[in-house]
Amino acid sequence: FMTGISLSILVGQIGRFTGLKIESDGLLRPIIELTAKVSLIHWPSVVLGSAMLFLLLAHTRMRKLLPVPGPVLVVVLSVVLSVMFDFAGHGIRVVGDIPGKLPSLALPWPLGVSLDTLIVDALAVWLVSFSSGIVTARAFGAQGHYRVDASRELTGFAAANVASGLFGGFPVTSSDSRTAINLSVGGKTQLAGLASAAALVAILLYLNPLLRLLPAPALGAILAAAAIGLMDFNGLAKLWNVSRNEFVFAIIGLIGPLVFGVLTGIVIAVGATLAYLLYQGMRPRLAMMGRAKGRPGFYKLHRVKGSAPVPGLAICLVEDSLLFFSTDHVKEQIESAAEKLPPETRWFVLDASSIPRVDVTAAMALIEIAQDLARRGLKLGIAELHSEPLAVLTAAGVVDVIGKKMVFASLDDMLLAFNGQ
């Protein structure tokens, strides 16, 4: 996701570097638009932006020789060059006029907007800003090894938005590009934000005439350098070697924000992950269990060499929750296993130690399974149920159907009961 955001930031600087007005979003559309407008590119802007980007990338290798933060160096140098060579007069876009006074405190109330419309729109702004903000916070937090508390983030966003609203500002959320720049200059604590705010006030009040001459290509270079520093293609290569499935989701997380925007990209990445988890949950793994000579406990027959089923007893381990979307698969697997059992088998016991949750649909399915097994001359038993699934099965009547004596606290207790019958 961070690599996708970085590429998105990088593509977003095309307009600043070329002096063009790029109206398309995503990855390919801005590039296609650029090729259509190639004859309109302002090459002095390209040269200036490229030079500043080269300076920033070179500065990362020479920090010890030049301890001034790279973005500060670029801003000062580009403003000085803008004053000396009149960049604006030569067609290079500059920042332009900036408000020269601080905002005043007021209690705004939107006129001509109904209360219900205001509430719905406010909730939409909150949902979008917090969703994108918390993902950005966690992404940067993972990179910097910081713990991110969603509740504290929400409180911080709320306070910032109240303060912004009282001074007539825009809705506030986290910014990928600004956070990237903050990290690139070594900002790691809240003090960086306070210093930035103080510097902004000083610039607004005292350096406005100089700041308006800051060339846009220099700003683009700062953002591009920060984005390049956040790309982690080595991490993608490692994912490819470790897990191809997770590599696919990493690519989805990369492409989503790049092609569809940050919020839609988040929805796509989360949706794809949930779909995969749902698919995995629909097909829980089942394994037949038995004993190994000279060893205590029970073992998977296909995993442990020398293990064998207990004569007359079938033990089936279900390795996931039993929920409405997985019951059909579990029923089919149990029926298939029951068909292969030797005729002398009397009990079919589910090892529920790996079943953390059971819902009502699954409970009804277990009743059907018990009835199907009974027609085959098999008793259904359940061992090692956790307290929550046990409560659901008791309330749904499963325990009454199979009998309380067929519900066991452990497989050892079950084996004692089986041998003692």
Short mmCIF file of C-alpha atoms in Angstrom, two decimals:
data_model
loop_
_atom_site.label_atom_id
_atom_site.label_comp_id
_atom_site.label_asym_id
_atom_site.label_seq_id
_atom_site.Cartn_x
_atom_site.Cartn_y
_atom_site.Cartn_z
CA PHE A 1 0.00 0.00 0.00
CA MET A 2 2.81 2.42 0.87
CA THR A 3 4.54 1.66 -2.43
CA GLY A 4 1.26 2.30 -4.25
CA ILE A 5 0.80 5.59 -2.40
CA SER A 6 4.39 6.53 -3.27
CA LEU A 7 3.86 5.82 -6.96
CA SER A 8 0.61 7.81 -6.79
CA ILE A 9 2.46 10.78 -5.28
CA LEU A 10 5.15 10.43 -7.95
CA VAL A 11 2.65 10.40 -10.83
CA GLY A 12 0.88 13.37 -9.23
CA GLN A 13 3.97 15.51 -9.76
CA ILE A 14 3.83 15.28 -13.57
CA GLY A 15 1.96 18.57 -13.79
CA ARG A 16 4.45 20.39 -11.55
CA PHE A 17 7.45 19.04 -13.47
CA THR A 18 6.09 19.75 -16.94
CA GLY A 19 4.11 22.95 -16.36
CA LEU A 20 1.01 21.21 -17.74
CA LYS A 21 -2.43 21.03 -16.20
CA ILE A 22 -2.96 17.28 -15.77
CA GLU A 23 -6.63 16.59 -15.10
CA SER A 24 -6.59 12.76 -15.06
CA ASP A 25 -6.23 10.56 -11.99
CA GLY A 26 -4.66 7.17 -11.47
CA LEU A 27 -1.52 5.75 -13.08
CA LEU A 28 -2.06 5.33 -16.81
CA ARG A 29 -4.48 8.15 -17.53
CA PRO A 30 -2.08 10.96 -16.48
CA ILE A 31 0.66 9.38 -18.59
CA ILE A 32 -1.66 9.08 -21.58
CA GLU A 33 -2.71 12.70 -21.09
CA LEU A 34 0.96 13.69 -20.91
CA THR A 35 1.72 11.98 -24.23
CA ALA A 36 -1.21 13.83 -25.82
CA LYS A 37 0.13 17.17 -24.54
CA VAL A 38 3.83 16.52 -25.08
CA SER A 39 4.13 19.46 -27.48
CA LEU A 40 2.97 21.79 -24.66
CA ILE A 41 5.60 20.70 -22.12
CA HIS A 42 7.49 23.62 -20.60
CA TRP A 43 11.05 22.34 -20.76
CA PRO A 44 12.62 24.93 -18.42
CA SER A 45 10.23 23.60 -15.72
CA VAL A 46 11.35 20.05 -16.48
CA VAL A 47 15.01 21.04 -16.20
CA LEU A 48 14.47 22.89 -12.91
CA GLY A 49 12.41 20.07 -11.37
CA SER A 50 14.89 17.42 -12.49
CA ALA A 51 17.82 19.39 -11.10
CA MET A 52 16.13 19.83 -7.72
CA LEU A 53 15.20 16.13 -7.64
CA PHE A 54 18.79 15.17 -8.43
CA LEU A 55 19.98 17.48 -5.64
CA LEU A 56 17.61 15.85 -3.14
CA LEU A 57 18.62 12.32 -4.11
CA ALA A 58 22.30 13.26 -3.93
CA HIS A 59 21.73 14.92 -0.55
CA THR A 60 20.51 11.61 0.94
CA ARG A 61 24.00 10.20 0.29
CA MET A 62 25.79 13.24 1.69
CA ARG A 63 23.79 14.02 4.83
CA LYS A 64 26.85 13.90 7.06
CA LEU A 65 28.64 16.46 4.91
CA LEU A 66 25.59 18.74 4.68
CA PRO A 67 23.35 18.38 7.78
CA VAL A 68 20.68 20.79 6.48
CA PRO A 69 17.46 18.90 5.56
CA GLY A 70 17.20 18.39 1.80
CA PRO A 71 13.72 19.94 1.34
CA VAL A 72 14.82 23.08 3.24
CA LEU A 73 17.90 23.34 1.02
CA VAL A 74 15.78 23.00 -2.13
CA VAL A 75 13.21 25.59 -0.98
CA VAL A 76 15.86 28.18 -0.13
CA LEU A 77 17.91 27.54 -3.27
CA SER A 78 14.89 27.56 -5.62
CA VAL A 79 13.51 30.80 -4.11
CA VAL A 80 16.90 32.48 -4.48
CA LEU A 81 17.11 31.32 -8.12
CA SER A 82 13.52 32.46 -8.71
CA VAL A 83 14.39 35.95 -7.44
CA MET A 84 17.62 36.09 -9.47
CA PHE A 85 16.27 34.79 -12.80
CA ASP A 86 12.57 35.77 -12.63
CA PHE A 87 11.19 32.25 -13.09
CA ALA A 88 7.61 33.53 -13.24
CA GLY A 89 8.54 35.83 -16.12
CA HIS A 90 10.01 32.88 -18.01
CA GLY A 91 6.84 30.79 -17.72
CA ILE A 92 7.80 28.63 -14.74
CA ARG A 93 4.82 28.34 -12.41
CA VAL A 94 5.32 29.69 -8.90
CA VAL A 95 3.24 29.30 -5.75
CA GLY A 96 1.74 32.76 -6.14
CA ASP A 97 -0.21 34.84 -3.64
CA ILE A 98 -0.77 33.36 -0.19
CA PRO A 99 -3.05 34.86 2.51
CA GLY A 100 -0.92 37.20 4.57
CA LYS A 101 -2.84 37.04 7.84
CA LEU A 102 -3.88 34.44 10.36
CA PRO A 103 -7.47 33.12 10.28
CA SER A 104 -9.86 34.54 12.84
CA LEU A 105 -11.93 32.61 15.36
CA ALA A 106 -15.59 32.28 14.41
CA LEU A 107 -18.54 29.96 14.92
CA PRO A 108 -19.65 29.21 11.36
CA TRP A 109 -23.12 28.02 10.45
CA PRO A 110 -23.89 27.02 6.87
CA LEU A 111 -26.75 29.02 5.42
CA GLY A 112 -29.29 27.39 3.11
CA VAL A 113 -28.38 23.84 4.19
CA SER A 114 -30.88 21.69 6.07
CA LEU A 115 -29.81 20.01 9.28
CA ASP A 116 -30.28 16.46 7.94
CA THR A 117 -28.17 17.25 4.85
CA LEU A 118 -25.50 18.78 7.07
CA ILE A 119 -25.40 15.69 9.32
CA VAL A 120 -25.27 13.21 6.43
CA ASP A 121 -22.51 15.17 4.67
CA ALA A 122 -20.56 15.51 7.91
CA LEU A 123 -20.77 11.74 8.48
CA ALA A 124 -19.54 11.14 4.91
CA VAL A 125 -16.58 13.47 5.47
CA TRP A 126 -15.83 11.73 8.76
CA LEU A 127 -15.97 8.26 7.20
CA VAL A 128 -13.72 9.17 4.28
CA SER A 129 -11.20 11.20 6.29
CA PHE A 130 -10.88 8.73 9.17
CA SER A 131 -10.74 5.65 6.92
CA SER A 132 -7.95 7.04 4.77
CA GLY A 133 -6.27 8.67 7.76
CA ILE A 134 -6.04 5.56 9.92
CA VAL A 135 -4.72 3.45 7.04
CA THR A 136 -2.08 6.10 6.32
CA ALA A 137 -1.18 6.26 10.02
CA ARG A 138 -0.80 2.50 10.27
CA ALA A 139 1.19 2.28 7.05
CA PHE A 140 3.69 4.90 8.18
CA GLY A 141 3.59 3.49 11.72
CA ALA A 142 4.59 0.06 10.41
CA GLN A 143 7.47 1.60 8.50
CA GLY A 144 8.72 3.54 11.53
CA HIS A 145 7.91 0.76 14.03
CA TYR A 146 5.39 2.91 15.91
CA ARG A 147 2.31 1.56 17.66
CA VAL A 148 -0.85 3.19 16.28
CA ASP A 149 -3.88 3.42 18.58
CA ALA A 150 -7.04 3.87 16.48
CA SER A 151 -8.93 5.44 19.39
CA ARG A 152 -6.25 8.07 19.96
CA GLU A 153 -6.05 8.73 16.22
CA LEU A 154 -9.81 9.30 16.14
CA THR A 155 -9.55 11.67 19.11
CA GLY A 156 -6.74 13.55 17.40
CA PHE A 157 -8.65 13.87 14.13
CA ALA A 158 -11.72 15.06 16.04
CA ALA A 159 -9.80 17.76 17.91
CA ALA A 160 -8.05 18.92 14.73
CA ASN A 161 -11.34 19.13 12.83
CA VAL A 162 -13.05 21.09 15.62
CA ALA A 163 -10.14 23.55 15.67
CA SER A 164 -10.13 23.80 11.87
CA GLY A 165 -13.89 24.36 11.79
CA LEU A 166 -13.73 27.14 14.34
CA PHE A 167 -11.19 28.96 12.15
CA GLY A 168 -12.92 28.31 8.82
CA GLY A 169 -10.51 25.62 7.64
CA PHE A 170 -10.92 22.47 5.58
CA PRO A 171 -11.68 19.02 7.07
CA VAL A 172 -8.51 17.51 8.50
CA THR A 173 -7.03 14.05 7.98
CA SER A 174 -3.54 12.63 7.59
CA SER A 175 -1.60 13.40 4.42
CA ASP A 176 0.52 10.81 2.66
CA SER A 177 2.72 13.35 0.89
CA ARG A 178 3.24 15.64 3.90
CA THR A 179 3.96 12.71 6.19
CA ALA A 180 6.48 11.42 3.66
CA ILE A 181 8.23 14.81 3.62
CA ASN A 182 8.17 14.95 7.41
CA LEU A 183 9.87 11.56 7.60
CA SER A 184 12.40 12.52 4.94
CA VAL A 185 13.66 15.40 7.11
CA GLY A 186 13.76 13.30 10.28
CA GLY A 187 10.48 14.34 11.95
CA LYS A 188 9.49 11.64 14.47
CA THR A 189 7.51 13.32 17.28
CA GLN A 190 4.70 15.83 17.82
CA LEU A 191 7.39 18.49 18.13
CA ALA A 192 7.84 18.28 14.35
CA GLY A 193 4.19 19.32 13.89
CA LEU A 194 4.55 22.21 16.35
CA ALA A 195 7.72 23.38 14.62
CA SER A 196 5.96 23.20 11.24
CA ALA A 197 3.02 25.21 12.57
CA ALA A 198 5.34 27.87 14.01
CA ALA A 199 7.30 28.06 10.76
CA LEU A 200 4.04 28.37 8.79
CA VAL A 201 2.88 31.27 10.95
CA ALA A 202 6.25 33.01 10.54
CA ILE A 203 6.16 32.53 6.77
CA LEU A 204 2.60 33.83 6.48
CA LEU A 205 3.38 36.92 8.48
CA TYR A 206 6.94 37.76 7.44
CA LEU A 207 8.10 35.77 4.40
CA ASN A 208 5.01 35.90 2.22
CA PRO A 209 6.64 37.92 -0.61
CA LEU A 210 9.47 35.38 -0.90
CA LEU A 211 7.32 32.27 -0.57
CA ARG A 212 5.06 33.35 -3.42
CA LEU A 213 8.13 33.05 -5.70
CA LEU A 214 8.72 29.38 -4.80
CA PRO A 215 8.67 27.48 -8.15
CA ALA A 216 6.17 24.62 -8.49
CA PRO A 217 8.77 22.24 -10.03
CA ALA A 218 10.80 22.50 -6.82
CA LEU A 219 7.74 21.48 -4.79
CA GLY A 220 7.21 18.58 -7.17
CA ALA A 221 10.83 17.52 -6.70
CA ILE A 222 10.45 17.52 -2.89
CA LEU A 223 7.34 15.34 -3.08
CA ALA A 224 8.88 13.03 -5.71
CA ALA A 225 12.03 12.50 -3.63
CA ALA A 226 9.95 11.72 -0.54
CA ALA A 227 7.85 9.23 -2.54
CA ILE A 228 10.92 7.49 -3.96
CA GLY A 229 12.27 7.07 -0.43
CA LEU A 230 9.10 5.27 0.65
CA MET A 231 9.04 2.65 -2.12
CA ASP A 232 9.81 -0.86 -0.93
CA PHE A 233 10.29 -3.15 -3.91
CA ASN A 234 12.68 -5.29 -1.85
CA GLY A 235 9.75 -6.04 0.45
CA LEU A 236 7.67 -7.15 -2.53
CA ALA A 237 10.51 -9.42 -3.69
CA LYS A 238 10.72 -10.95 -0.22
CA LEU A 239 6.95 -11.55 -0.20
CA TRP A 240 7.27 -13.31 -3.57
CA ASN A 241 9.84 -15.68 -2.09
CA VAL A 242 7.93 -16.28 1.16
CA SER A 243 4.26 -16.43 0.11
CA ARG A 244 2.84 -16.10 -3.39
CA ASN A 245 -0.67 -15.58 -1.99
CA GLU A 246 0.43 -12.62 0.13
CA PHE A 247 2.38 -11.26 -2.83
CA VAL A 248 -0.88 -11.17 -4.82
CA PHE A 249 -2.56 -9.17 -2.06
CA ALA A 250 0.45 -6.88 -1.88
CA ILE A 251 0.06 -6.18 -5.60
CA ILE A 252 -3.66 -5.50 -5.06
CA GLY A 253 -2.73 -3.12 -2.23
CA LEU A 254 -0.22 -1.42 -4.53
CA ILE A 255 -2.47 -1.08 -7.59
CA GLY A 256 -5.64 -0.10 -5.71
CA PRO A 257 -4.65 3.38 -4.48
CA LEU A 258 -2.59 3.98 -7.61
CA VAL A 259 -5.38 3.34 -10.10
CA PHE A 260 -8.55 4.08 -8.14
CA GLY A 261 -7.39 6.55 -5.46
CA VAL A 262 -6.56 6.08 -1.79
CA LEU A 263 -10.02 5.40 -0.31
CA THR A 264 -11.24 3.18 -3.16
CA GLY A 265 -7.88 1.42 -3.09
CA ILE A 266 -8.35 0.71 0.61
CA VAL A 267 -11.83 -0.72 -0.04
CA ILE A 268 -10.51 -2.92 -2.86
CA ALA A 269 -7.57 -4.22 -0.81
CA VAL A 270 -9.71 -4.95 2.27
CA GLY A 271 -12.49 -6.44 0.12
CA ALA A 272 -10.06 -8.76 -1.67
CA THR A 273 -8.58 -9.90 1.64
CA LEU A 274 -12.00 -10.56 3.17
CA ALA A 275 -13.09 -12.47 0.05
CA TYR A 276 -9.98 -14.65 0.32
CA LEU A 277 -10.54 -15.27 4.04
CA LEU A 278 -14.18 -16.12 3.34
CA TYR A 279 -13.12 -18.58 0.63
CA GLN A 280 -10.61 -20.18 3.00
CA GLY A 281 -13.23 -20.34 5.75
CA MET A 282 -15.68 -22.05 3.39
CA ARG A 283 -13.36 -25.06 3.14
CA PRO A 284 -12.09 -26.02 6.62
CA ARG A 285 -9.51 -28.76 6.66
CA LEU A 286 -10.47 -32.09 8.22
CA ALA A 287 -8.00 -34.75 9.33
CA MET A 288 -8.54 -38.25 10.67
CA MET A 289 -6.77 -38.94 13.97
CA GLY A 290 -5.27 -42.04 15.58
CA ARG A 291 -2.70 -43.34 18.01
CA ALA A 292 1.01 -43.98 17.51
CA LYS A 293 2.55 -47.03 19.15
CA GLY A 294 4.53 -46.16 22.26
CA ARG A 295 3.52 -42.47 22.18
CA PRO A 296 0.82 -40.69 24.18
CA GLY A 297 -1.87 -38.53 22.60
CA PHE A 298 -3.52 -38.54 19.19
CA TYR A 299 -1.95 -37.78 15.82
CA LYS A 300 -3.02 -37.03 12.27
CA LEU A 301 -2.94 -40.26 10.33
CA HIS A 302 -1.52 -38.64 7.19
CA ARG A 303 1.20 -36.76 9.08
CA VAL A 304 2.66 -39.18 11.63
CA LYS A 305 4.30 -42.31 10.36
CA GLY A 306 3.21 -45.42 12.21
CA SER A 307 -0.03 -43.90 13.53
CA ALA A 308 -3.24 -45.91 13.13
CA PRO A 309 -6.93 -45.46 13.97
CA VAL A 310 -8.25 -46.99 17.19
CA PRO A 311 -10.24 -50.10 16.19
CA GLY A 312 -13.96 -49.32 16.18
CA LEU A 313 -13.34 -45.58 16.63
CA ALA A 314 -13.07 -42.75 14.09
CA ILE A 315 -11.73 -39.37 15.24
CA CYS A 316 -12.02 -36.39 12.91
CA LEU A 317 -10.26 -33.09 13.60
CA VAL A 318 -11.98 -29.99 12.16
CA GLU A 319 -9.45 -27.16 11.83
CA ASP A 320 -11.62 -24.05 11.68
CA SER A 321 -14.84 -22.48 12.87
CA LEU A 322 -18.13 -24.09 11.89
CA LEU A 323 -20.19 -21.30 10.34
CA PHE A 324 -23.05 -21.07 7.85
CA PHE A 325 -20.77 -20.79 4.82
CA SER A 326 -18.67 -23.85 5.71
CA THR A 327 -21.29 -26.36 6.88
CA ASP A 328 -21.94 -27.93 3.46
CA HIS A 329 -18.24 -28.62 2.93
CA VAL A 330 -17.87 -30.15 6.42
CA LYS A 331 -20.94 -32.35 5.92
CA GLU A 332 -19.61 -33.62 2.60
CA GLN A 333 -16.19 -34.37 4.08
CA ILE A 334 -17.67 -36.22 7.08
CA GLU A 335 -20.00 -38.25 4.82
CA SER A 336 -17.05 -39.12 2.59
CA ALA A 337 -14.97 -40.18 5.61
CA ALA A 338 -17.85 -42.23 7.05
CA GLU A 339 -18.24 -44.17 3.80
CA LYS A 340 -14.60 -45.30 3.99
CA LEU A 341 -14.75 -46.57 7.59
CA PRO A 342 -14.46 -50.30 8.29
CA PRO A 343 -17.73 -52.05 9.25
CA GLU A 344 -16.70 -52.55 12.89
CA THR A 345 -16.54 -48.78 13.56
CA ARG A 346 -19.06 -47.75 16.24
CA TRP A 347 -18.19 -44.15 17.17
CA PHE A 348 -17.45 -41.13 15.01
CA VAL A 349 -15.96 -38.40 17.24
CA LEU A 350 -15.29 -34.81 16.24
CA ASP A 351 -12.14 -33.31 17.78
CA ALA A 352 -13.38 -29.74 18.38
CA SER A 353 -10.16 -28.38 19.89
CA SER A 354 -9.61 -26.25 16.75
CA ILE A 355 -13.20 -25.00 16.46
CA PRO A 356 -13.29 -21.55 18.12
CA ARG A 357 -16.82 -20.63 16.92
CA VAL A 358 -20.05 -22.37 15.97
CA ASP A 359 -23.19 -20.66 14.68
CA VAL A 360 -26.82 -21.82 14.63
CA THR A 361 -26.67 -23.00 11.01
CA ALA A 362 -23.69 -25.20 11.83
CA ALA A 363 -25.48 -26.52 14.93
CA MET A 364 -28.45 -27.59 12.80
CA ALA A 365 -26.02 -29.23 10.39
CA LEU A 366 -24.46 -31.20 13.24
CA ILE A 367 -27.92 -32.57 14.11
CA GLU A 368 -28.29 -33.71 10.49
CA ILE A 369 -24.79 -35.24 10.60
CA ALA A 370 -25.66 -37.11 13.81
CA GLN A 371 -28.82 -38.46 12.21
CA ASP A 372 -26.99 -39.50 9.01
CA LEU A 373 -24.29 -41.28 11.04
CA ALA A 374 -26.94 -43.02 13.17
CA ARG A 375 -28.44 -44.49 9.99
CA ARG A 376 -24.98 -45.94 9.29
CA GLY A 377 -24.86 -47.43 12.80
CA LEU A 378 -22.43 -44.78 14.11
CA LYS A 379 -22.68 -42.69 17.25
CA LEU A 380 -21.58 -39.07 16.95
CA GLY A 381 -19.42 -37.71 19.75
CA ILE A 382 -17.73 -34.35 20.29
CA ALA A 383 -14.56 -33.84 22.35
CA GLU A 384 -12.64 -30.79 23.59
CA LEU A 385 -15.36 -28.23 22.87
CA HIS A 386 -14.62 -24.68 23.94
CA SER A 387 -17.14 -23.06 26.28
CA GLU A 388 -18.71 -20.70 23.71
CA PRO A 389 -19.37 -23.37 21.04
CA LEU A 390 -20.60 -25.73 23.78
CA ALA A 391 -23.14 -23.12 24.90
CA VAL A 392 -24.40 -22.70 21.31
CA LEU A 393 -24.70 -26.46 20.75
CA THR A 394 -26.49 -26.92 24.06
CA ALA A 395 -28.99 -24.14 23.34
CA ALA A 396 -29.57 -25.46 19.78
CA GLY A 397 -30.35 -28.97 21.06
CA VAL A 398 -27.31 -30.72 19.58
CA VAL A 399 -26.22 -32.05 22.97
CA ASP A 400 -29.70 -33.52 23.56
CA VAL A 401 -29.65 -35.24 20.15
CA ILE A 402 -26.24 -36.91 20.53
CA GLY A 403 -26.54 -37.36 24.32
CA LYS A 404 -24.64 -35.67 27.11
CA LYS A 405 -22.52 -38.80 27.56
CA MET A 406 -21.16 -38.27 24.04
CA VAL A 407 -19.73 -34.83 24.85
CA PHE A 408 -16.23 -35.18 26.33
CA ALA A 409 -13.86 -32.71 27.94
CA SER A 410 -10.86 -34.36 26.27
CA LEU A 411 -9.95 -37.08 23.81
CA ASP A 412 -8.45 -39.11 26.65
CA ASP A 413 -11.79 -39.03 28.49
CA MET A 414 -13.50 -40.06 25.29
CA LEU A 415 -11.13 -43.00 24.82
CA LEU A 416 -11.73 -44.18 28.40
CA ALA A 417 -15.49 -44.06 27.81
CA PHE A 418 -15.14 -45.88 24.50
CA ASN A 419 -12.99 -48.64 25.98
CA GLY A 420 -15.30 -48.98 28.99
CA GLN A 421 -18.55 -49.42 27.10
#
